[in-house]
PDB file of C-alpha atoms in Angstrom:
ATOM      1  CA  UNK A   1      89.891 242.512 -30.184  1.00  0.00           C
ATOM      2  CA  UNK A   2      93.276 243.099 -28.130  1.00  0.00           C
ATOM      3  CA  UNK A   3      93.662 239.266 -27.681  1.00  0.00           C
ATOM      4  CA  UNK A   4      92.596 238.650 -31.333  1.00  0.00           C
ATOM      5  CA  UNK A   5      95.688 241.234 -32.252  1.00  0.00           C
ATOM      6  CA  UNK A   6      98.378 239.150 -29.698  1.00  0.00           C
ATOM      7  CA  UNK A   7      97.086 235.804 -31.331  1.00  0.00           C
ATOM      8  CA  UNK A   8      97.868 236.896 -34.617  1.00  0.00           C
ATOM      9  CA  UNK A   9     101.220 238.627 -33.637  1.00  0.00           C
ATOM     10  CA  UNK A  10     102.352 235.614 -31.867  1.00  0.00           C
ATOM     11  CA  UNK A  11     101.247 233.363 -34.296  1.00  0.00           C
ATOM     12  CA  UNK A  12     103.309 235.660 -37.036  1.00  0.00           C
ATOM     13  CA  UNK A  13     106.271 235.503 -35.290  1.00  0.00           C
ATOM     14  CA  UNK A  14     106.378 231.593 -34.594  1.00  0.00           C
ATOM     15  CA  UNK A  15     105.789 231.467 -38.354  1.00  0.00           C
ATOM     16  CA  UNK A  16     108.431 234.065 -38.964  1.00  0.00           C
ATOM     17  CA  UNK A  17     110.830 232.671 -36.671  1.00  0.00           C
ATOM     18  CA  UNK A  18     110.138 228.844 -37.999  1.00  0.00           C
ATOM     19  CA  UNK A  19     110.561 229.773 -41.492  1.00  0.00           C
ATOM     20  CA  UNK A  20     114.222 231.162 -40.604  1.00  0.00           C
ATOM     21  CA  UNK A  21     115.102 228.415 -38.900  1.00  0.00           C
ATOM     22  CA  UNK A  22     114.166 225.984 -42.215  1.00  0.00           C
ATOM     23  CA  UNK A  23     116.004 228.334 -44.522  1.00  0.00           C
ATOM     24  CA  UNK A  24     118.983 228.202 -42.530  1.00  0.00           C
ATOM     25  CA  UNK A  25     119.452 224.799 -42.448  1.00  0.00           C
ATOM     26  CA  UNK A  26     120.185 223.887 -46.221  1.00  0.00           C
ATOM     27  CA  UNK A  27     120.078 220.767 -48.459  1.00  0.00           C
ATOM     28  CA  UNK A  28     119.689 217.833 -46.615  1.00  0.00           C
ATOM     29  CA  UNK A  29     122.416 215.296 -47.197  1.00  0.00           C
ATOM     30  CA  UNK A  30     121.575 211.832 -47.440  1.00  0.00           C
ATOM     31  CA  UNK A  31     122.279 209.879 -43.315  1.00  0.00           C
ATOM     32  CA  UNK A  32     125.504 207.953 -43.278  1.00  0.00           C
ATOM     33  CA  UNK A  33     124.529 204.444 -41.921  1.00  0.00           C
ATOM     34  CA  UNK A  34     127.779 203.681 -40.101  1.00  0.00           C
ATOM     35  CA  UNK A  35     129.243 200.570 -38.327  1.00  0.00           C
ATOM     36  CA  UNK A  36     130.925 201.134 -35.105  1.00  0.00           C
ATOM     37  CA  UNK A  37     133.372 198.613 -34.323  1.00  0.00           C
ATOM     38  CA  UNK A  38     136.448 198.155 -31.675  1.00  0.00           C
ATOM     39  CA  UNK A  39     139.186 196.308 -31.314  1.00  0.00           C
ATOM     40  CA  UNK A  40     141.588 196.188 -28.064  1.00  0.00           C
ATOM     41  CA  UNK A  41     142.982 199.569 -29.211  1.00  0.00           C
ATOM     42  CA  UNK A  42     140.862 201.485 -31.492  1.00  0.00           C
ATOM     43  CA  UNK A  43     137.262 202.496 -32.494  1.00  0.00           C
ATOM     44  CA  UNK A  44     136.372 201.980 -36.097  1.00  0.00           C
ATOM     45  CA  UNK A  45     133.596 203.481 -38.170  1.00  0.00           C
ATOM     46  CA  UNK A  46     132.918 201.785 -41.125  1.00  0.00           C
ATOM     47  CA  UNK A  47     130.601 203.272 -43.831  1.00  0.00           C
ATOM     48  CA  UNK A  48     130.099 202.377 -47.554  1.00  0.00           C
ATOM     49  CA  UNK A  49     130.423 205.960 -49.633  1.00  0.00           C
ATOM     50  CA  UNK A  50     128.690 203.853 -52.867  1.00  0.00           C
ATOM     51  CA  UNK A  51     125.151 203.063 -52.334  1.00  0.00           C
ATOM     52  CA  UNK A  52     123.227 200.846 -53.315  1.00  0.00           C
ATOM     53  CA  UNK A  53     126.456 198.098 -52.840  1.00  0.00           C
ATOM     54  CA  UNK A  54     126.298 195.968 -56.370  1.00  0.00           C
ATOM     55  CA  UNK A  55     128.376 193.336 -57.224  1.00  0.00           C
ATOM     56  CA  UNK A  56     130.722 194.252 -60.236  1.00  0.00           C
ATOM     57  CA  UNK A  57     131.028 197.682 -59.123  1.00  0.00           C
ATOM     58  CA  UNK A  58     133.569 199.391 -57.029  1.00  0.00           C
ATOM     59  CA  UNK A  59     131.873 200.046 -53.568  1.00  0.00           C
ATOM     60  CA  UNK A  60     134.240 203.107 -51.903  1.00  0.00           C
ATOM     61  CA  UNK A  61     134.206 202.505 -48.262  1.00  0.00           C
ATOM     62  CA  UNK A  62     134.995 204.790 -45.381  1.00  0.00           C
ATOM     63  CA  UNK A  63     136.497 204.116 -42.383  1.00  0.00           C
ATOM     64  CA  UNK A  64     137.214 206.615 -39.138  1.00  0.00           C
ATOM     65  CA  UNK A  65     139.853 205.390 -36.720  1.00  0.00           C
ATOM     66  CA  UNK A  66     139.979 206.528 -33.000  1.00  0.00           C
ATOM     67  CA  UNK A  67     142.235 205.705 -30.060  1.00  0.00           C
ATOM     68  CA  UNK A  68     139.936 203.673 -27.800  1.00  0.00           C
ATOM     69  CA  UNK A  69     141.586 205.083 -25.167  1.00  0.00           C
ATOM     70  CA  UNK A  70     142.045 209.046 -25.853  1.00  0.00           C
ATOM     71  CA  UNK A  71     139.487 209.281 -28.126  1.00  0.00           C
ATOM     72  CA  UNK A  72     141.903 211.205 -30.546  1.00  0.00           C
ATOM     73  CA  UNK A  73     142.301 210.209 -34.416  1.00  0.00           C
ATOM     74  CA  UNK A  74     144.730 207.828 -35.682  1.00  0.00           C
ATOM     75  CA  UNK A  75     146.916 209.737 -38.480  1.00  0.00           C
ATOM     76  CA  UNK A  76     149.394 207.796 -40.209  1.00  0.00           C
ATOM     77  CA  UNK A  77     148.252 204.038 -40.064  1.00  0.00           C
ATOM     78  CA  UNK A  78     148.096 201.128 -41.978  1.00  0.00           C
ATOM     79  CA  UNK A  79     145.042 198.775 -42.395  1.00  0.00           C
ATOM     80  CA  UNK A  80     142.978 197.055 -44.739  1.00  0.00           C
ATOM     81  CA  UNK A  81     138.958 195.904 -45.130  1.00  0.00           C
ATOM     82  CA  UNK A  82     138.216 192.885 -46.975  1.00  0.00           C
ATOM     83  CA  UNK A  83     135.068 190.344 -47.350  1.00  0.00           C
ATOM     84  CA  UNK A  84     134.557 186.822 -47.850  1.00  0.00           C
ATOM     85  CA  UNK A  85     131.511 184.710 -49.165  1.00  0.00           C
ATOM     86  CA  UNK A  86     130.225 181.620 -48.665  1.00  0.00           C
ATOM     87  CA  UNK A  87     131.587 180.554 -51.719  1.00  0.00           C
ATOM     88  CA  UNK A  88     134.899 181.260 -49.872  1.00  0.00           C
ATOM     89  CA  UNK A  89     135.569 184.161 -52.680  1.00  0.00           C
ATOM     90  CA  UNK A  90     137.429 187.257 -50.909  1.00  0.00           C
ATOM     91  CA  UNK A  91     137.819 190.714 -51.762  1.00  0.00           C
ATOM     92  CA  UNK A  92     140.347 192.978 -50.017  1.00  0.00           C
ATOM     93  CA  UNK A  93     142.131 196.253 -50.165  1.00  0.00           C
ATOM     94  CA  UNK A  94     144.298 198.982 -48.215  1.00  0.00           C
ATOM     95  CA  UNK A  95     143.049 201.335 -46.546  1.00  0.00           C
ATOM     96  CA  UNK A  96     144.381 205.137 -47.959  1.00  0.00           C
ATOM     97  CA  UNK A  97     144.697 207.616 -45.633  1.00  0.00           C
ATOM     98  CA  UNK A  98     142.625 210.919 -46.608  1.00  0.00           C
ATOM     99  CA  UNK A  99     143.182 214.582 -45.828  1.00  0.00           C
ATOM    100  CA  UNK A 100     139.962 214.280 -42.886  1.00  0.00           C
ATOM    101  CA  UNK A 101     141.882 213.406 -39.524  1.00  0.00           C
ATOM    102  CA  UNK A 102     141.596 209.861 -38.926  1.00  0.00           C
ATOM    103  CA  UNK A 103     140.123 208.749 -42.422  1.00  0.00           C
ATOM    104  CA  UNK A 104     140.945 206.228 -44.196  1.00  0.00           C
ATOM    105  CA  UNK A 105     139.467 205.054 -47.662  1.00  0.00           C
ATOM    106  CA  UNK A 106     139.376 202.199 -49.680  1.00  0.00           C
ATOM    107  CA  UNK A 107     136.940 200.211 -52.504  1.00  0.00           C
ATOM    108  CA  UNK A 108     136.372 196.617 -53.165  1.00  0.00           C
ATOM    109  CA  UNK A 109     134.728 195.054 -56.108  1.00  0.00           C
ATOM    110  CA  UNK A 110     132.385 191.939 -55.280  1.00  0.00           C
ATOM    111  CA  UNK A 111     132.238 189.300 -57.492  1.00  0.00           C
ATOM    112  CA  UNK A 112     128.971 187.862 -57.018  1.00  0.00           C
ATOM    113  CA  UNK A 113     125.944 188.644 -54.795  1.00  0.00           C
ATOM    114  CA  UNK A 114     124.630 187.659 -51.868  1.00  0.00           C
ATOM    115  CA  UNK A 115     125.424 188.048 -48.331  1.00  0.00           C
ATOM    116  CA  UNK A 116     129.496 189.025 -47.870  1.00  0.00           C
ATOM    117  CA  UNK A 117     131.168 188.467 -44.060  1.00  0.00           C
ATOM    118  CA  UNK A 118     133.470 191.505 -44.202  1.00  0.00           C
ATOM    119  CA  UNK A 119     136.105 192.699 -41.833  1.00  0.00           C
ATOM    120  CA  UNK A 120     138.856 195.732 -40.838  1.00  0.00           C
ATOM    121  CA  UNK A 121     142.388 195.481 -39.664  1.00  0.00           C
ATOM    122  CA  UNK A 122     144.200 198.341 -38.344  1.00  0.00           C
ATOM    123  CA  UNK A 123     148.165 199.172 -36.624  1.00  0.00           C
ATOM    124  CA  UNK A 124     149.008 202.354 -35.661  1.00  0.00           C
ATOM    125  CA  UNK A 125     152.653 201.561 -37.540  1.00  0.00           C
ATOM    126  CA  UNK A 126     154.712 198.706 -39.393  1.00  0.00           C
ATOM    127  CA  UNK A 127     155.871 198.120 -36.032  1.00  0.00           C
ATOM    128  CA  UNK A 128     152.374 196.816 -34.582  1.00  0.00           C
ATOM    129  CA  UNK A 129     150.468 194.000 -34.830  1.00  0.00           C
ATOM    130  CA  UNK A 130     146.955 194.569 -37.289  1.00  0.00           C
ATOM    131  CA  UNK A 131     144.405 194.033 -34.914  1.00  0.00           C
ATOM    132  CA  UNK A 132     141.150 192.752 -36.573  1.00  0.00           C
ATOM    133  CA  UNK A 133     137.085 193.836 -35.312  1.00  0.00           C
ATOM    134  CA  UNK A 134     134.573 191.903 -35.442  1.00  0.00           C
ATOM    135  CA  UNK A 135     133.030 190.208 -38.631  1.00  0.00           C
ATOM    136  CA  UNK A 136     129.549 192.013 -40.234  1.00  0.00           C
ATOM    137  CA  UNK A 137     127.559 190.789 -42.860  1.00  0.00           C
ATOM    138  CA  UNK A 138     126.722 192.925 -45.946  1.00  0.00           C
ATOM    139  CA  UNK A 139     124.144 192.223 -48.556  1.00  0.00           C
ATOM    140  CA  UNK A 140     125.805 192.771 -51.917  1.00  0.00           C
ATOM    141  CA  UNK A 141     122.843 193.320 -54.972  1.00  0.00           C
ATOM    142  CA  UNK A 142     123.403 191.983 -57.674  1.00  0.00           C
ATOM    143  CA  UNK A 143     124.443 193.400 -60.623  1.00  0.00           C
ATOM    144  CA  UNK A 144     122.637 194.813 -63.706  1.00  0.00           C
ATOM    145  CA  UNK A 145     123.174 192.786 -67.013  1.00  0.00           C
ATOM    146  CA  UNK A 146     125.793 194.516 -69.564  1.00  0.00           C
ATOM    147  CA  UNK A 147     124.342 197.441 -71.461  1.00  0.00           C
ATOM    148  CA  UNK A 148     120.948 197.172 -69.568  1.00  0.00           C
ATOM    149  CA  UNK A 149     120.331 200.697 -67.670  1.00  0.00           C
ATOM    150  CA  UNK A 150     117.146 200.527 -66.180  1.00  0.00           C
ATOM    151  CA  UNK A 151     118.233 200.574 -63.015  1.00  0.00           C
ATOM    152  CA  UNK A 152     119.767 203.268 -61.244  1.00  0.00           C
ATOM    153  CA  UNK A 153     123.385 203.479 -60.831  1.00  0.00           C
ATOM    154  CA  UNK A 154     124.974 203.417 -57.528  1.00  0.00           C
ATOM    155  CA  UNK A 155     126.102 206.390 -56.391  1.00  0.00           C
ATOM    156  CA  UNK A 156     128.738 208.050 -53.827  1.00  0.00           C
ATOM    157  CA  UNK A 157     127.506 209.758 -51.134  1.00  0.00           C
ATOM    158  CA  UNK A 158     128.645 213.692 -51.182  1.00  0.00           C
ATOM    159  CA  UNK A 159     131.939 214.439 -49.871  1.00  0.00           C
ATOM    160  CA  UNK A 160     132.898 216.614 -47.058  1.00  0.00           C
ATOM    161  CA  UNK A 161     134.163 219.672 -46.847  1.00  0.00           C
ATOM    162  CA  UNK A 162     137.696 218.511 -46.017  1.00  0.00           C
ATOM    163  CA  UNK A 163     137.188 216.351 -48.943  1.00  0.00           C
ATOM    164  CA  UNK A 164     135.482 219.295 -51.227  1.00  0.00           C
ATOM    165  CA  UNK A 165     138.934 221.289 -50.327  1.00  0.00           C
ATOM    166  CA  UNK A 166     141.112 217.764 -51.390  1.00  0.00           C
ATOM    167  CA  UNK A 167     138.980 217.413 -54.684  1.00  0.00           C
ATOM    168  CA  UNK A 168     139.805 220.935 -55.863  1.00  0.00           C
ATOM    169  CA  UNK A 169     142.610 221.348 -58.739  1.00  0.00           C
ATOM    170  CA  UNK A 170     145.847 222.404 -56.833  1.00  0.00           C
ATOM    171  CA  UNK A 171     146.525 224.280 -60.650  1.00  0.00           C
ATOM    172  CA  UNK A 172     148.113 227.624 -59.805  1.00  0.00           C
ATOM    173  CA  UNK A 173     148.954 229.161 -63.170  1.00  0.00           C
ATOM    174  CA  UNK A 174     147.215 232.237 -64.521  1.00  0.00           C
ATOM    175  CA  UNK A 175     144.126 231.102 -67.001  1.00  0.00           C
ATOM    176  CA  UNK A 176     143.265 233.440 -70.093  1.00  0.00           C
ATOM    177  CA  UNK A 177     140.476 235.457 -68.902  1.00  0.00           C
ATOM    178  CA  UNK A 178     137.750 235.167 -71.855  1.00  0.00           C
TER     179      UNK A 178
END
C-alpha cells in the first residue's frame, strides 16, 4: 500500500512538473531554415522571411553578418543578394541594415520559376572590396494565375522581438481616450 502511495506521488509530480514545463514554453514559431555561408572575412546567414518562395512575389530575405574572425556583428555595411537563372535573367537588391545587430534585409522578385543560382556580397565600408560567398541554388514555385486564390499565399515568417519593438508606431501625441 506504502509503495502504491510513492508510485502515485511520483508519478503526480512528473506529471505536474512536465505539464509546467509545456506551459512555459509558448507558441511554437515556425524553424528558420538558414544558409551559412563565409567569405575570407565574414560569416553570412542567409534566410528567406517569405515562405513558400513564388515567382512574382516579393520574397524578403534575411541575412546575419559576423566577423569571421571575432565572431562579433557587422553594423554599418553595405552588401547586396541577387540570383540568376538559367535563362540568364537576374534579380538583385541592397541589403538594408535593420535595428537587430548585424541584420541586414532585403527582397527580390523572381520572374519566372524554376531553379535560381543566388548569391551575397558584403564590405564592411565604401572603402572595401564586396567580397562574394559561394553560389546556392533555390527552387522558386511558380506563381498562381491572376485572380485565382486557391492556393495559399506566401507568408513572412514572425518577426523578432527587436523587430516587434522597430514595427511599433514611434507616434507620441496624446490620443482621445473614448
Amino acid at each position: 500500500m506504502i509503495l502504491t502511495r510513492a508510485r502515485h506521488l511520483r508519478r503526480a509530480a512528473f506529471a505536474t512538473a512536465a505539464g509546467l514545463l509545456l506551459a512555459g514554453c509558448g507558441p511554437v514559431e515556425p524553424r528558420r531554415i538558414e544558409l551559412r555561408l563565409s567569405t575570407e572575412d565574414f560569416v553570412i546567414r542567409v534566410s528567406p522571411e517569405t515562405r513558400p518562395t513564388r515567382a512574382l512575389e516579393p520574397i524578403y530575405w534575411r541575412v546575419v553578418v559576423h566577423d569571421a574572425k571575432t565572431g562579433l556583428p557587422i553594423q554599418g555595411g553595405q552588401g547586396r543578394i541577387f540570383a540568376t537563372n538559367q535563362d540568364r535573367k537576374t534579380v538583385s537588391n541592397g541589403l538594408e541594415e535593420t535595428e537587430e545587430l548585424g541584420t541586414y534585409r532585403s527582397h527580390l522578385m523572381y520572374v519566372t520559376a524554376g531553379m535560381w543560382a543566388m548569391a551575397v556580397q558584403f564590405r564592411r565600408d565604401s572603402a572595401q572590396v564586396l567580397q562574394k560567398t559561394q553560389d546556392w541554388t533555390q527552387d522558386i514555385l511558380t506563381a498562381d494565375e491572376p485572380g485565382d486564390f486557391s492556393t495559399p499565399q506566401s507568408t513572412r515568417l514572425p518577426a523578432t522581438p527587436a523587430d516587434s519593438s522597430a514595427a511599433a508606431p514611434k507616434d507620441t501625441a496624446k490620443r482621445p481616450q473614448p
